[in-house]
Amino acid sequence: MRVTSCTDTFTLSNGTTIPCIGYGTFETPANEARTAVREALETGYRHIDTAAVYGNQEAVGAGIRDSGIPRDQLFVTSKLWNTERGYENTLKACEQTLNELGVDYLDLYLIHWPTNRKQFGDRAQELNAETWRAFEELYKSGRVKAIGLSNFLPHHIESLIPSAAITPMVDQLEVHPGWPQTAAVKYCQDHGIQVEAWGPFGHKDVLTNQTLVSIGGKYGKSSAQVCVRWALQHDVLPLPKSVHMSRMRSNIDVFDFELTDEDMQVIDELRGIGGTCSDPDAVDF
Ligand SMILES: NC(=O)c1ccc[n+]([C@@H]2O[C@H](COP(=O)([O-])OP(=O)(O)OC[C@H]3O[C@@H](n4cnc5c(N)ncnc54)[C@H](OP(=O)(O)O)[C@@H]3O)[C@@H](O)[C@H]2O)c1
């Protein structure tokens, strides 16, 4: 791990650089997101993660503008929601997202969830392929600077690759202590796909885990800081969310300590300590 601040970057397979910690905005209500995003940017974040389904893109865009930080110094990610899959729908949905955010381009656009056979039967694979074809078009047109996936497990990616002209650059997965998704992370890393960790605190559930608290104690760090550091030491890009400025600040104050190999192994072996641990093949949304 080479990064030494939250503005240091990982490099995606197409050469795009991406700040190594992103600021999450899931469940931040529209009436709080404007202030929260501005404060996150004031705190030092330069990478914002949002999605059409969060219902806060206009406020996120307003917060970005309020910050006064030039667009080219920011990294903005959004995601295509499940109801908008397919070639034409995807192109329209991306335009709507750009309009809501008030930006000319996205730095990264993700398919939020793979289709699954449970909902789509034999059409699942074809629908992912059609959606991805639109992503490739958006990438070629410059409306999005990088394209990727979210919640795609290795078998979903393997099904997509034969029909894809461009290999996905990112996979955003639920990854946190207790749910390390070791096989999926390894698959992505072996194939040059940057993994991002959503729910790096297991949606806050894992923060009370005594193993994490006590490992943090050795370094004068909180369990939240241990979670962020653990992801980074796996070359996984964490997306912590908080609407509180003191927490925004402490969640990126993770560059003055290093978890030992033994700490990493202990954390890797934790199980069942929280988070949604959702199975993309079982979801019905
Ligand atoms: N691709 C996907 O399917 C997907 C799914 C879920 C999330 N995401 C992305 O990943 C981001 C992060 O995931 P998440 O929002 O679900 O959960 P998370 O970041 O794991 O946890 C957020 C929760 O932890 C609390 N928290 C944050 N920092 C804390 C600290 N230092 N001490 C104590 N509590 C703290 C927050 O409360 P306060 O806000 O009150 O501080 C909030 O309740 C999202 O915001 C979103 O951008 C993506």
CSV table of N, CA and C in Angstrom, one decimal, residues 23-166:
chain,number,residue,atom,x,y,z
A,23,TYR,N,-16.1,9.4,-0.2
A,23,TYR,CA,-17.1,9.8,0.8
A,23,TYR,C,-18.5,9.2,0.4
A,24,GLY,N,-19.1,8.4,1.2
A,24,GLY,CA,-20.3,7.8,1.0
A,24,GLY,C,-21.5,8.7,1.3
A,25,THR,N,-22.6,8.5,0.5
A,25,THR,CA,-23.8,9.4,0.7
A,25,THR,C,-25.1,8.6,0.8
A,26,PHE,N,-25.0,7.3,0.9
A,26,PHE,CA,-26.2,6.5,1.0
A,26,PHE,C,-27.0,6.8,2.3
A,27,GLU,N,-28.3,7.0,2.2
A,27,GLU,CA,-29.1,7.3,3.3
A,27,GLU,C,-28.9,8.7,3.9
A,28,THR,N,-28.1,9.5,3.2
A,28,THR,CA,-28.0,10.9,3.6
A,28,THR,C,-29.2,11.6,2.9
A,29,PRO,N,-30.2,12.1,3.7
A,29,PRO,CA,-31.4,12.7,3.1
A,29,PRO,C,-31.0,13.9,2.3
A,30,ALA,N,-31.8,14.2,1.3
A,30,ALA,CA,-31.5,15.3,0.4
A,30,ALA,C,-31.3,16.6,1.2
A,31,ASN,N,-32.1,16.8,2.2
A,31,ASN,CA,-32.0,18.0,3.0
A,31,ASN,C,-30.7,18.1,3.8
A,32,GLU,N,-30.0,17.0,3.9
A,32,GLU,CA,-28.7,17.1,4.7
A,32,GLU,C,-27.5,16.9,3.7
A,33,ALA,N,-27.7,16.4,2.6
A,33,ALA,CA,-26.6,16.0,1.7
A,33,ALA,C,-25.8,17.2,1.2
A,34,ARG,N,-26.5,18.3,1.0
A,34,ARG,CA,-25.8,19.5,0.5
A,34,ARG,C,-24.7,19.9,1.4
A,35,THR,N,-25.1,20.1,2.7
A,35,THR,CA,-24.1,20.5,3.7
A,35,THR,C,-23.1,19.4,4.0
A,36,ALA,N,-23.5,18.2,4.0
A,36,ALA,CA,-22.6,17.1,4.3
A,36,ALA,C,-21.5,17.0,3.3
A,37,VAL,N,-21.9,17.1,2.0
A,37,VAL,CA,-20.9,17.0,0.9
A,37,VAL,C,-19.9,18.1,1.0
A,38,ARG,N,-20.5,19.3,1.2
A,38,ARG,CA,-19.6,20.5,1.3
A,38,ARG,C,-18.6,20.3,2.4
A,39,GLU,N,-19.1,19.8,3.6
A,39,GLU,CA,-18.2,19.6,4.8
A,39,GLU,C,-17.2,18.5,4.5
A,40,ALA,N,-17.6,17.5,3.8
A,40,ALA,CA,-16.7,16.4,3.5
A,40,ALA,C,-15.5,17.0,2.6
A,41,LEU,N,-15.9,17.8,1.7
A,41,LEU,CA,-14.9,18.4,0.8
A,41,LEU,C,-14.0,19.3,1.6
A,42,GLU,N,-14.6,20.1,2.5
A,42,GLU,CA,-13.8,20.9,3.3
A,42,GLU,C,-12.8,20.1,4.2
A,43,THR,N,-13.3,19.0,4.6
A,43,THR,CA,-12.5,18.1,5.5
A,43,THR,C,-11.3,17.5,4.7
A,44,GLY,N,-11.4,17.4,3.4
A,44,GLY,CA,-10.3,16.9,2.6
A,44,GLY,C,-10.6,15.8,1.6
A,45,TYR,N,-11.8,15.3,1.7
A,45,TYR,CA,-12.2,14.3,0.7
A,45,TYR,C,-12.3,14.9,-0.7
A,46,ARG,N,-11.9,14.1,-1.7
A,46,ARG,CA,-12.0,14.6,-3.1
A,46,ARG,C,-12.7,13.6,-3.9
A,47,HIS,N,-13.3,12.6,-3.3
A,47,HIS,CA,-14.0,11.6,-4.1
A,47,HIS,C,-15.4,11.4,-3.4
A,48,ILE,N,-16.4,11.6,-4.2
A,48,ILE,CA,-17.8,11.5,-3.7
A,48,ILE,C,-18.5,10.3,-4.4
A,49,ASP,N,-19.1,9.4,-3.6
A,49,ASP,CA,-19.9,8.3,-4.1
A,49,ASP,C,-21.4,8.5,-3.9
A,50,THR,N,-22.1,8.6,-5.0
A,50,THR,CA,-23.6,8.7,-4.9
A,50,THR,C,-24.2,7.7,-5.8
A,51,ALA,N,-25.5,7.8,-5.9
A,51,ALA,CA,-26.3,6.9,-6.8
A,51,ALA,C,-27.6,7.5,-7.1
A,52,ALA,N,-28.2,7.2,-8.3
A,52,ALA,CA,-29.5,7.7,-8.6
A,52,ALA,C,-30.5,7.3,-7.5
A,53,VAL,N,-30.4,6.1,-7.0
A,53,VAL,CA,-31.5,5.6,-6.1
A,53,VAL,C,-31.4,6.2,-4.7
A,54,TYR,N,-30.3,6.9,-4.4
A,54,TYR,CA,-30.2,7.6,-3.1
A,54,TYR,C,-31.1,8.8,-3.0
A,55,GLY,N,-31.5,9.3,-4.2
A,55,GLY,CA,-32.5,10.4,-4.2
A,55,GLY,C,-31.9,11.7,-3.7
A,56,ASN,N,-30.6,11.8,-3.7
A,56,ASN,CA,-30.0,13.0,-3.2
A,56,ASN,C,-29.0,13.7,-4.2
A,57,GLN,N,-29.1,13.3,-5.4
A,57,GLN,CA,-28.0,13.7,-6.4
A,57,GLN,C,-28.0,15.3,-6.6
A,58,GLU,N,-29.2,15.9,-6.6
A,58,GLU,CA,-29.2,17.3,-6.7
A,58,GLU,C,-28.5,18.0,-5.6
A,59,ALA,N,-28.8,17.5,-4.4
A,59,ALA,CA,-28.1,18.1,-3.2
A,59,ALA,C,-26.6,17.8,-3.2
A,60,VAL,N,-26.3,16.6,-3.6
A,60,VAL,CA,-24.8,16.3,-3.7
A,60,VAL,C,-24.2,17.3,-4.7
A,61,GLY,N,-24.8,17.5,-5.8
A,61,GLY,CA,-24.2,18.4,-6.8
A,61,GLY,C,-24.1,19.8,-6.2
A,62,ALA,N,-25.2,20.3,-5.5
A,62,ALA,CA,-25.1,21.6,-4.9
A,62,ALA,C,-24.0,21.7,-3.9
A,63,GLY,N,-23.8,20.6,-3.1
A,63,GLY,CA,-22.7,20.6,-2.1
A,63,GLY,C,-21.3,20.7,-2.8
A,64,ILE,N,-21.2,20.1,-3.9
A,64,ILE,CA,-20.0,20.1,-4.7
A,64,ILE,C,-19.7,21.6,-5.1
A,65,ARG,N,-20.8,22.2,-5.7
A,65,ARG,CA,-20.6,23.6,-6.2
A,65,ARG,C,-20.3,24.5,-5.0
A,66,ASP,N,-21.0,24.3,-3.9
A,66,ASP,CA,-20.8,25.2,-2.7
A,66,ASP,C,-19.3,25.1,-2.2
A,67,SER,N,-18.7,24.0,-2.5
A,67,SER,CA,-17.3,23.8,-2.0
A,67,SER,C,-16.3,24.8,-2.7
A,68,GLY,N,-16.7,25.1,-3.9
A,68,GLY,CA,-15.8,26.0,-4.7
A,68,GLY,C,-14.6,25.3,-5.3
A,69,ILE,N,-14.5,24.0,-5.1
A,69,ILE,CA,-13.4,23.2,-5.6
A,69,ILE,C,-13.6,22.9,-7.1
A,70,PRO,N,-12.6,23.2,-7.9
A,70,PRO,CA,-12.8,23.0,-9.4
A,70,PRO,C,-13.2,21.6,-9.7
A,71,ARG,N,-14.0,21.4,-10.6
A,71,ARG,CA,-14.5,20.1,-11.0
A,71,ARG,C,-13.4,19.1,-11.3
A,72,ASP,N,-12.4,19.6,-11.9
A,72,ASP,CA,-11.3,18.6,-12.4
A,72,ASP,C,-10.4,18.2,-11.2
A,73,GLN,N,-10.7,18.8,-10.0
A,73,GLN,CA,-10.0,18.3,-8.8
A,73,GLN,C,-10.8,17.3,-8.0
A,74,LEU,N,-12.0,17.0,-8.5
A,74,LEU,CA,-12.9,16.1,-7.8
A,74,LEU,C,-13.1,14.8,-8.6
A,75,PHE,N,-13.5,13.8,-7.8
A,75,PHE,CA,-13.8,12.5,-8.5
A,75,PHE,C,-15.3,12.2,-8.0
A,76,VAL,N,-16.2,12.1,-9.0
A,76,VAL,CA,-17.6,11.9,-8.7
A,76,VAL,C,-18.1,10.6,-9.3
A,77,THR,N,-18.6,9.7,-8.5
A,77,THR,CA,-19.1,8.4,-9.0
A,77,THR,C,-20.7,8.4,-8.8
A,78,SER,N,-21.4,7.9,-9.8
A,78,SER,CA,-22.8,7.5,-9.6
A,78,SER,C,-23.0,6.1,-10.1
A,79,LYS,N,-24.3,5.7,-9.9
A,79,LYS,CA,-24.6,4.3,-10.3
A,79,LYS,C,-26.0,4.3,-10.9
A,80,LEU,N,-26.1,3.4,-11.9
A,80,LEU,CA,-27.3,3.1,-12.6
A,80,LEU,C,-28.2,2.2,-11.8
A,81,TRP,N,-29.5,2.7,-11.5
A,81,TRP,CA,-30.4,1.9,-10.7
A,81,TRP,C,-31.0,0.7,-11.5
A,82,ASN,N,-31.4,-0.2,-10.8
A,82,ASN,CA,-31.9,-1.5,-11.3
A,82,ASN,C,-33.1,-1.4,-12.3
A,83,THR,N,-33.9,-0.4,-12.1
A,83,THR,CA,-35.1,-0.2,-12.9
A,83,THR,C,-34.7,0.3,-14.3
A,84,GLU,N,-33.5,0.8,-14.4
A,84,GLU,CA,-33.1,1.5,-15.7
A,84,GLU,C,-32.2,0.7,-16.6
A,85,ARG,N,-32.2,-0.6,-16.3
A,85,ARG,CA,-31.2,-1.4,-17.1
A,85,ARG,C,-31.7,-1.5,-18.6
A,86,GLY,N,-30.7,-1.9,-19.5
A,86,GLY,CA,-31.0,-2.0,-20.9
A,86,GLY,C,-30.3,-0.8,-21.6
A,87,TYR,N,-30.1,-0.9,-22.9
A,87,TYR,CA,-29.3,0.0,-23.6
A,87,TYR,C,-29.9,1.4,-23.6
A,88,GLU,N,-31.1,1.6,-24.1
A,88,GLU,CA,-31.6,3.0,-24.2
A,88,GLU,C,-31.9,3.5,-22.8
A,89,ASN,N,-32.5,2.7,-21.9
A,89,ASN,CA,-32.7,3.2,-20.6
A,89,ASN,C,-31.5,3.7,-19.9
A,90,THR,N,-30.4,3.0,-20.1
A,90,THR,CA,-29.1,3.4,-19.4
A,90,THR,C,-28.6,4.7,-19.9
A,91,LEU,N,-28.7,4.9,-21.2
A,91,LEU,CA,-28.2,6.2,-21.8
A,91,LEU,C,-29.1,7.4,-21.2
A,92,LYS,N,-30.4,7.1,-21.1
A,92,LYS,CA,-31.3,8.2,-20.6
A,92,LYS,C,-31.0,8.4,-19.1
A,93,ALA,N,-30.8,7.3,-18.3
A,93,ALA,CA,-30.6,7.4,-16.9
A,93,ALA,C,-29.3,8.2,-16.6
A,94,CYS,N,-28.3,7.9,-17.4
A,94,CYS,CA,-27.0,8.6,-17.2
A,94,CYS,C,-27.2,10.1,-17.4
A,95,GLU,N,-27.9,10.5,-18.5
A,95,GLU,CA,-28.2,11.9,-18.7
A,95,GLU,C,-28.9,12.6,-17.5
A,96,GLN,N,-29.9,11.8,-17.0
A,96,GLN,CA,-30.6,12.4,-15.8
A,96,GLN,C,-29.7,12.6,-14.6
A,97,THR,N,-28.9,11.6,-14.4
A,97,THR,CA,-27.9,11.7,-13.3
A,97,THR,C,-27.0,12.9,-13.5
A,98,LEU,N,-26.5,13.1,-14.7
A,98,LEU,CA,-25.6,14.2,-15.0
A,98,LEU,C,-26.4,15.5,-14.7
A,99,ASN,N,-27.6,15.6,-15.1
A,99,ASN,CA,-28.5,16.8,-14.9
A,99,ASN,C,-28.7,17.0,-13.4
A,100,GLU,N,-29.1,16.0,-12.7
A,100,GLU,CA,-29.3,16.1,-11.3
A,100,GLU,C,-28.1,16.6,-10.5
A,101,LEU,N,-27.0,16.0,-10.9
A,101,LEU,CA,-25.7,16.5,-10.2
A,101,LEU,C,-25.2,17.8,-10.7
A,102,GLY,N,-25.7,18.2,-11.9
A,102,GLY,CA,-25.2,19.5,-12.5
A,102,GLY,C,-23.8,19.4,-12.9
A,103,VAL,N,-23.4,18.3,-13.5
A,103,VAL,CA,-22.0,18.1,-13.9
A,103,VAL,C,-22.0,17.7,-15.4
A,104,ASP,N,-20.9,18.0,-16.1
A,104,ASP,CA,-20.8,17.6,-17.5
A,104,ASP,C,-20.4,16.2,-17.8
A,105,TYR,N,-19.7,15.6,-16.8
A,105,TYR,CA,-19.3,14.3,-16.9
A,105,TYR,C,-19.2,13.6,-15.5
A,106,LEU,N,-19.2,12.3,-15.5
A,106,LEU,CA,-18.9,11.5,-14.3
A,106,LEU,C,-17.5,11.0,-14.4
A,107,ASP,N,-16.9,10.9,-13.2
A,107,ASP,CA,-15.5,10.2,-13.3
A,107,ASP,C,-15.7,8.7,-13.3
A,108,LEU,N,-16.8,8.2,-12.7
A,108,LEU,CA,-17.0,6.8,-12.7
A,108,LEU,C,-18.5,6.5,-12.7
A,109,TYR,N,-18.9,5.6,-13.5
A,109,TYR,CA,-20.4,5.2,-13.5
A,109,TYR,C,-20.4,3.7,-13.3
A,110,LEU,N,-21.3,3.2,-12.4
A,110,LEU,CA,-21.3,1.8,-12.1
A,110,LEU,C,-22.7,1.2,-12.3
A,111,ILE,N,-22.8,0.0,-12.8
A,111,ILE,CA,-24.0,-0.8,-12.7
A,111,ILE,C,-24.2,-1.1,-11.3
A,112,HIS,N,-25.3,-0.7,-10.7
A,112,HIS,CA,-25.5,-0.8,-9.2
A,112,HIS,C,-25.5,-2.2,-8.7
A,113,TRP,N,-26.3,-3.1,-9.4
A,113,TRP,CA,-26.4,-4.5,-9.1
A,113,TRP,C,-26.5,-5.3,-10.4
A,114,PRO,N,-26.0,-6.5,-10.4
A,114,PRO,CA,-26.1,-7.4,-11.5
A,114,PRO,C,-27.6,-7.9,-11.6
A,115,THR,N,-28.1,-8.2,-12.8
A,115,THR,CA,-29.4,-8.9,-12.8
A,115,THR,C,-29.1,-10.3,-12.3
A,116,ASN,N,-30.1,-10.9,-11.7
A,116,ASN,CA,-29.9,-12.3,-11.2
A,116,ASN,C,-31.0,-13.2,-11.9
A,117,ARG,N,-30.7,-14.4,-11.9
A,117,ARG,CA,-31.6,-15.4,-12.5
A,117,ARG,C,-32.9,-15.5,-11.8
A,118,LYS,N,-32.8,-15.3,-10.5
A,118,LYS,CA,-34.0,-15.4,-9.6
A,118,LYS,C,-35.1,-14.4,-10.2
A,119,GLN,N,-34.7,-13.2,-10.6
A,119,GLN,CA,-35.7,-12.3,-11.1
A,119,GLN,C,-35.8,-12.3,-12.6
A,120,PHE,N,-34.8,-12.6,-13.3
A,120,PHE,CA,-34.8,-12.5,-14.8
A,120,PHE,C,-34.6,-13.8,-15.6
A,121,GLY,N,-34.4,-14.9,-14.9
A,121,GLY,CA,-34.2,-16.2,-15.5
A,121,GLY,C,-33.2,-16.1,-16.6
A,122,ASP,N,-33.5,-16.7,-17.8
A,122,ASP,CA,-32.5,-16.8,-18.9
A,122,ASP,C,-32.1,-15.4,-19.4
A,123,ARG,N,-32.9,-14.4,-19.2
A,123,ARG,CA,-32.6,-13.0,-19.7
A,123,ARG,C,-31.6,-12.3,-18.9
A,124,ALA,N,-31.2,-12.8,-17.8
A,124,ALA,CA,-30.3,-12.1,-16.9
A,124,ALA,C,-29.0,-11.6,-17.6
A,125,GLN,N,-28.4,-12.6,-18.2
A,125,GLN,CA,-27.1,-12.3,-18.8
A,125,GLN,C,-27.2,-11.3,-20.0
A,126,GLU,N,-28.2,-11.5,-20.8
A,126,GLU,CA,-28.4,-10.6,-21.9
A,126,GLU,C,-28.7,-9.1,-21.5
A,127,LEU,N,-29.4,-9.0,-20.4
A,127,LEU,CA,-29.7,-7.7,-19.9
A,127,LEU,C,-28.5,-7.0,-19.3
A,128,ASN,N,-27.7,-7.7,-18.6
A,128,ASN,CA,-26.4,-7.1,-18.2
A,128,ASN,C,-25.5,-6.7,-19.4
A,129,ALA,N,-25.5,-7.5,-20.4
A,129,ALA,CA,-24.7,-7.2,-21.6
A,129,ALA,C,-25.2,-6.0,-22.3
A,130,GLU,N,-26.5,-5.8,-22.4
A,130,GLU,CA,-27.1,-4.6,-23.1
A,130,GLU,C,-26.8,-3.4,-22.3
A,131,THR,N,-26.9,-3.5,-21.0
A,131,THR,CA,-26.6,-2.3,-20.1
A,131,THR,C,-25.1,-2.0,-20.2
A,132,TRP,N,-24.3,-3.0,-20.3
A,132,TRP,CA,-22.8,-2.7,-20.4
A,132,TRP,C,-22.5,-2.1,-21.7
A,133,ARG,N,-23.2,-2.5,-22.8
A,133,ARG,CA,-22.9,-1.9,-24.1
A,133,ARG,C,-23.2,-0.4,-24.0
A,134,ALA,N,-24.2,0.0,-23.3
A,134,ALA,CA,-24.5,1.5,-23.1
A,134,ALA,C,-23.4,2.1,-22.3
A,135,PHE,N,-22.9,1.4,-21.3
A,135,PHE,CA,-21.8,2.0,-20.5
A,135,PHE,C,-20.6,2.2,-21.4
A,136,GLU,N,-20.3,1.3,-22.3
A,136,GLU,CA,-19.2,1.4,-23.2
A,136,GLU,C,-19.4,2.7,-24.1
A,137,GLU,N,-20.6,2.8,-24.5
A,137,GLU,CA,-20.9,4.0,-25.4
A,137,GLU,C,-20.7,5.3,-24.6
A,138,LEU,N,-21.2,5.3,-23.4
A,138,LEU,CA,-21.0,6.5,-22.5
A,138,LEU,C,-19.5,6.8,-22.3
A,139,TYR,N,-18.7,5.7,-22.1
A,139,TYR,CA,-17.3,5.9,-21.9
A,139,TYR,C,-16.6,6.5,-23.2
A,140,LYS,N,-17.0,5.9,-24.3
A,140,LYS,CA,-16.4,6.4,-25.6
A,140,LYS,C,-16.8,7.8,-25.9
A,141,SER,N,-18.0,8.2,-25.5
A,141,SER,CA,-18.4,9.6,-25.8
A,141,SER,C,-17.8,10.6,-24.8
A,142,GLY,N,-17.2,10.1,-23.7
A,142,GLY,CA,-16.5,11.0,-22.8
A,142,GLY,C,-17.5,11.5,-21.7
A,143,ARG,N,-18.7,11.1,-21.7
A,143,ARG,CA,-19.7,11.5,-20.6
A,143,ARG,C,-19.3,10.9,-19.3
A,144,VAL,N,-18.6,9.7,-19.3
A,144,VAL,CA,-18.1,9.1,-18.1
A,144,VAL,C,-16.6,8.7,-18.4
A,145,LYS,N,-15.8,9.0,-17.4
A,145,LYS,CA,-14.3,8.8,-17.6
A,145,LYS,C,-13.9,7.4,-17.3
A,146,ALA,N,-14.7,6.7,-16.5
A,146,ALA,CA,-14.4,5.3,-16.2
A,146,ALA,C,-15.7,4.5,-16.0
A,147,ILE,N,-15.7,3.2,-16.2
A,147,ILE,CA,-17.0,2.5,-16.1
A,147,ILE,C,-16.7,1.2,-15.3
A,148,GLY,N,-17.7,0.8,-14.5
A,148,GLY,CA,-17.5,-0.4,-13.7
A,148,GLY,C,-18.8,-0.9,-13.2
A,149,LEU,N,-18.7,-1.8,-12.2
A,149,LEU,CA,-19.7,-2.6,-11.7
A,149,LEU,C,-19.9,-2.4,-10.2
A,150,SER,N,-21.0,-2.9,-9.7
A,150,SER,CA,-21.2,-2.9,-8.2
A,150,SER,C,-21.9,-4.2,-7.9
A,151,ASN,N,-21.5,-4.8,-6.9
A,151,ASN,CA,-22.2,-6.1,-6.4
A,151,ASN,C,-22.1,-7.2,-7.4
A,152,PHE,N,-21.2,-7.1,-8.3
A,152,PHE,CA,-20.9,-8.2,-9.3
A,152,PHE,C,-20.0,-9.2,-8.6
A,153,LEU,N,-20.4,-10.5,-8.5
A,153,LEU,CA,-19.5,-11.5,-8.0
A,153,LEU,C,-18.7,-12.1,-9.3
A,154,PRO,N,-17.7,-12.8,-9.0
A,154,PRO,CA,-16.9,-13.3,-10.1
A,154,PRO,C,-17.7,-14.0,-11.2
A,155,HIS,N,-18.7,-14.8,-10.9
A,155,HIS,CA,-19.5,-15.4,-12.0
A,155,HIS,C,-20.3,-14.5,-12.8
A,156,HIS,N,-20.7,-13.3,-12.2
A,156,HIS,CA,-21.4,-12.3,-13.0
A,156,HIS,C,-20.4,-11.6,-14.0
A,157,ILE,N,-19.2,-11.4,-13.5
A,157,ILE,CA,-18.2,-10.8,-14.3
A,157,ILE,C,-17.8,-11.7,-15.5
A,158,GLU,N,-17.6,-13.0,-15.1
A,158,GLU,CA,-17.3,-14.0,-16.1
A,158,GLU,C,-18.3,-14.1,-17.2
A,159,SER,N,-19.6,-13.9,-16.8
A,159,SER,CA,-20.7,-13.9,-17.8
A,159,SER,C,-20.7,-12.7,-18.7
A,160,LEU,N,-20.2,-11.6,-18.2
A,160,LEU,CA,-20.3,-10.3,-18.9
A,160,LEU,C,-19.1,-10.2,-19.9
A,161,ILE,N,-18.0,-10.7,-19.5
A,161,ILE,CA,-16.7,-10.5,-20.3
A,161,ILE,C,-16.8,-10.9,-21.8
A,162,PRO,N,-17.4,-12.1,-22.1
A,162,PRO,CA,-17.4,-12.5,-23.5
A,162,PRO,C,-18.1,-11.5,-24.4
A,163,SER,N,-19.1,-10.7,-23.9
A,163,SER,CA,-19.8,-9.8,-24.8
A,163,SER,C,-19.2,-8.4,-24.6
A,164,ALA,N,-18.3,-8.2,-23.8
A,164,ALA,CA,-17.8,-6.8,-23.5
A,164,ALA,C,-16.6,-6.5,-24.3
A,165,ALA,N,-16.6,-5.2,-24.9
A,165,ALA,CA,-15.4,-4.7,-25.6
A,165,ALA,C,-14.4,-4.1,-24.6
A,166,ILE,N,-15.0,-3.6,-23.5
A,166,ILE,CA,-14.1,-2.9,-22.5
A,166,ILE,C,-14.3,-3.6,-21.2
